[in-house]
Amino acid sequence: MKAIAKTSQSIMLVDPQTREILTHDKPSVVTWTQFLEARTGKGQIKILASDLPTEASDTEFQKFLAEADGKEDLAVEAYLSTFAEENEKPKPAAKKPAAKKPAAKAED
């Protein structure tokens, strides 16, 4: 799973598994790991978006961030919209349950 995140304090974190870097001044697309999960639990990471598809990349997201003049919310929303078409594929219609036959009435 991938996410868009940044540090919640003026610190830099380097994930030892992926070597991805998180800073306070710039959100990044990162692969979610136990390291990031633990740091989130400690309040050191702010998650801006989660459950991104595996094809999400920081290089592409940084282009959206630059076009949005650093406005994080706008960049995140625009970047997520590029994946919306995949998520909005029509789902198969749910099958209707078979109609039940009325129960026979007992005569008094």
PDB file of C-alpha atoms in Angstrom:
ATOM      1  CA  MET A   1       0.000   0.000   0.000  1.00  0.00           C
ATOM      2  CA  LYS A   2       1.119   3.543  -0.660  1.00  0.00           C
ATOM      3  CA  ALA A   3       0.225   6.816   1.003  1.00  0.00           C
ATOM      4  CA  ILE A   4       0.875  10.536   0.757  1.00  0.00           C
ATOM      5  CA  ALA A   5       2.426  11.708   3.999  1.00  0.00           C
ATOM      6  CA  LYS A   6       4.785  14.180   5.642  1.00  0.00           C
ATOM      7  CA  THR A   7       6.264  14.600   9.084  1.00  0.00           C
ATOM      8  CA  SER A   8       4.158  16.459  11.632  1.00  0.00           C
ATOM      9  CA  GLN A   9       7.218  18.163  13.123  1.00  0.00           C
ATOM     10  CA  SER A  10      10.322  19.839  11.732  1.00  0.00           C
ATOM     11  CA  ILE A  11      12.177  16.543  11.404  1.00  0.00           C
ATOM     12  CA  MET A  12      13.285  14.305   8.573  1.00  0.00           C
ATOM     13  CA  LEU A  13      12.561  10.576   8.653  1.00  0.00           C
ATOM     14  CA  VAL A  14      14.276   7.985   6.475  1.00  0.00           C
ATOM     15  CA  ASP A  15      12.527   4.642   6.199  1.00  0.00           C
ATOM     16  CA  PRO A  16      15.223   1.985   6.724  1.00  0.00           C
ATOM     17  CA  GLN A  17      13.385  -0.536   4.516  1.00  0.00           C
ATOM     18  CA  THR A  18      12.641   1.615   1.465  1.00  0.00           C
ATOM     19  CA  ARG A  19      15.087   4.526   1.930  1.00  0.00           C
ATOM     20  CA  GLU A  20      12.189   6.915   1.271  1.00  0.00           C
ATOM     21  CA  ILE A  21      12.487  10.302   2.968  1.00  0.00           C
ATOM     22  CA  LEU A  22       9.718  12.217   4.720  1.00  0.00           C
ATOM     23  CA  THR A  23      10.055  15.871   5.685  1.00  0.00           C
ATOM     24  CA  HIS A  24       7.804  18.493   7.237  1.00  0.00           C
ATOM     25  CA  ASP A  25       7.886  20.952   4.350  1.00  0.00           C
ATOM     26  CA  LYS A  26       6.984  18.594   1.480  1.00  0.00           C
ATOM     27  CA  PRO A  27       4.498  15.706   1.358  1.00  0.00           C
ATOM     28  CA  SER A  28       5.624  12.591  -0.501  1.00  0.00           C
ATOM     29  CA  VAL A  29       4.189   9.365  -1.890  1.00  0.00           C
ATOM     30  CA  VAL A  30       5.668   6.546   0.182  1.00  0.00           C
ATOM     31  CA  THR A  31       5.292   2.799   0.456  1.00  0.00           C
ATOM     32  CA  TRP A  32       3.568   2.078   3.760  1.00  0.00           C
ATOM     33  CA  THR A  33       5.800   0.064   6.085  1.00  0.00           C
ATOM     34  CA  GLN A  34       5.904  -0.937   9.742  1.00  0.00           C
ATOM     35  CA  PHE A  35       8.407   1.877  10.322  1.00  0.00           C
ATOM     36  CA  LEU A  36       5.945   4.482   9.077  1.00  0.00           C
ATOM     37  CA  GLU A  37       3.111   2.838  10.989  1.00  0.00           C
ATOM     38  CA  ALA A  38       5.116   3.068  14.220  1.00  0.00           C
ATOM     39  CA  ARG A  39       6.069   6.702  13.583  1.00  0.00           C
ATOM     40  CA  THR A  40       2.433   7.556  12.879  1.00  0.00           C
ATOM     41  CA  GLY A  41       1.520   6.022  16.224  1.00  0.00           C
ATOM     42  CA  LYS A  42       4.069   8.318  17.871  1.00  0.00           C
ATOM     43  CA  GLY A  43       2.490  11.334  16.182  1.00  0.00           C
ATOM     44  CA  GLN A  44       5.500  12.030  13.964  1.00  0.00           C
ATOM     45  CA  ILE A  45       3.742  11.499  10.604  1.00  0.00           C
ATOM     46  CA  LYS A  46       0.694  13.201   9.138  1.00  0.00           C
ATOM     47  CA  ILE A  47      -1.131  11.133   6.520  1.00  0.00           C
ATOM     48  CA  LEU A  48      -2.709  13.212   3.751  1.00  0.00           C
ATOM     49  CA  ALA A  49      -4.042  10.265   1.716  1.00  0.00           C
ATOM     50  CA  SER A  50      -3.891   6.499   2.063  1.00  0.00           C
ATOM     51  CA  ASP A  51      -4.701   3.326   0.124  1.00  0.00           C
ATOM     52  CA  LEU A  52      -3.083   4.596  -3.057  1.00  0.00           C
ATOM     53  CA  PRO A  53      -2.553   2.009  -5.794  1.00  0.00           C
ATOM     54  CA  THR A  54       0.895   0.500  -6.243  1.00  0.00           C
ATOM     55  CA  GLU A  55       1.481   2.508  -9.433  1.00  0.00           C
ATOM     56  CA  ALA A  56       1.349   5.792  -7.476  1.00  0.00           C
ATOM     57  CA  SER A  57       4.717   7.536  -7.586  1.00  0.00           C
ATOM     58  CA  ASP A  58       6.289  10.440  -5.773  1.00  0.00           C
ATOM     59  CA  THR A  59       7.741  11.780  -9.024  1.00  0.00           C
ATOM     60  CA  GLU A  60       4.256  12.192 -10.479  1.00  0.00           C
ATOM     61  CA  PHE A  61       2.823  13.624  -7.263  1.00  0.00           C
ATOM     62  CA  GLN A  62       5.608  16.235  -7.060  1.00  0.00           C
ATOM     63  CA  LYS A  63       4.498  17.527 -10.492  1.00  0.00           C
ATOM     64  CA  PHE A  64       0.990  18.064  -9.112  1.00  0.00           C
ATOM     65  CA  LEU A  65       2.427  19.772  -6.030  1.00  0.00           C
ATOM     66  CA  ALA A  66       4.487  22.144  -8.187  1.00  0.00           C
ATOM     67  CA  GLU A  67       1.468  22.985 -10.372  1.00  0.00           C
ATOM     68  CA  ALA A  68      -0.599  23.699  -7.244  1.00  0.00           C
ATOM     69  CA  ASP A  69       2.025  26.226  -6.061  1.00  0.00           C
ATOM     70  CA  GLY A  70       2.671  24.176  -2.940  1.00  0.00           C
ATOM     71  CA  LYS A  71      -0.981  24.003  -1.880  1.00  0.00           C
ATOM     72  CA  GLU A  72      -0.955  20.485  -0.457  1.00  0.00           C
ATOM     73  CA  ASP A  73      -4.715  19.901  -0.280  1.00  0.00           C
ATOM     74  CA  LEU A  74      -5.204  20.916  -3.900  1.00  0.00           C
ATOM     75  CA  ALA A  75      -2.271  18.793  -5.088  1.00  0.00           C
ATOM     76  CA  VAL A  76      -3.450  15.725  -3.155  1.00  0.00           C
ATOM     77  CA  GLU A  77      -7.003  16.064  -4.471  1.00  0.00           C
ATOM     78  CA  ALA A  78      -5.816  16.511  -8.061  1.00  0.00           C
ATOM     79  CA  TYR A  79      -3.416  13.577  -7.837  1.00  0.00           C
ATOM     80  CA  LEU A  80      -6.048  11.292  -6.325  1.00  0.00           C
ATOM     81  CA  SER A  81      -8.435  12.201  -9.141  1.00  0.00           C
ATOM     82  CA  THR A  82      -6.058  10.525 -11.611  1.00  0.00           C
ATOM     83  CA  PHE A  83      -6.920   7.209  -9.969  1.00  0.00           C
ATOM     84  CA  ALA A  84     -10.670   7.899  -9.693  1.00  0.00           C
ATOM     85  CA  GLU A  85     -11.556   6.289 -13.024  1.00  0.00           C
ATOM     86  CA  GLU A  86     -10.150   2.960 -11.876  1.00  0.00           C
ATOM     87  CA  ASN A  87     -12.047   3.153  -8.605  1.00  0.00           C
ATOM     88  CA  GLU A  88     -15.350   4.053 -10.258  1.00  0.00           C
ATOM     89  CA  LYS A  89     -15.644   1.017 -12.487  1.00  0.00           C
ATOM     90  CA  PRO A  90     -19.200  -0.245 -12.324  1.00  0.00           C
ATOM     91  CA  LYS A  91     -19.632  -3.117  -9.954  1.00  0.00           C
ATOM     92  CA  PRO A  92     -21.758  -6.076 -10.974  1.00  0.00           C
ATOM     93  CA  ALA A  93     -25.348  -5.653  -9.882  1.00  0.00           C
ATOM     94  CA  ALA A  94     -26.222  -7.583  -6.771  1.00  0.00           C
ATOM     95  CA  LYS A  95     -28.447 -10.546  -7.455  1.00  0.00           C
ATOM     96  CA  LYS A  96     -31.928 -10.266  -6.046  1.00  0.00           C
ATOM     97  CA  PRO A  97     -32.919 -13.019  -3.660  1.00  0.00           C
ATOM     98  CA  ALA A  98     -35.464 -15.450  -5.028  1.00  0.00           C
ATOM     99  CA  ALA A  99     -39.012 -14.565  -4.121  1.00  0.00           C
ATOM    100  CA  LYS A 100     -40.314 -16.657  -1.274  1.00  0.00           C
ATOM    101  CA  LYS A 101     -43.556 -18.524  -1.692  1.00  0.00           C
ATOM    102  CA  PRO A 102     -46.211 -17.444   0.767  1.00  0.00           C
ATOM    103  CA  ALA A 103     -46.526 -19.827   3.669  1.00  0.00           C
ATOM    104  CA  ALA A 104     -49.640 -21.945   3.764  1.00  0.00           C
ATOM    105  CA  LYS A 105     -52.121 -20.674   6.326  1.00  0.00           C
ATOM    106  CA  ALA A 106     -53.123 -23.039   9.045  1.00  0.00           C
ATOM    107  CA  GLU A 107     -56.852 -23.560   9.302  1.00  0.00           C
ATOM    108  CA  ASP A 108     -58.443 -23.019  12.683  1.00  0.00           C
TER     109      ASP A 108
END
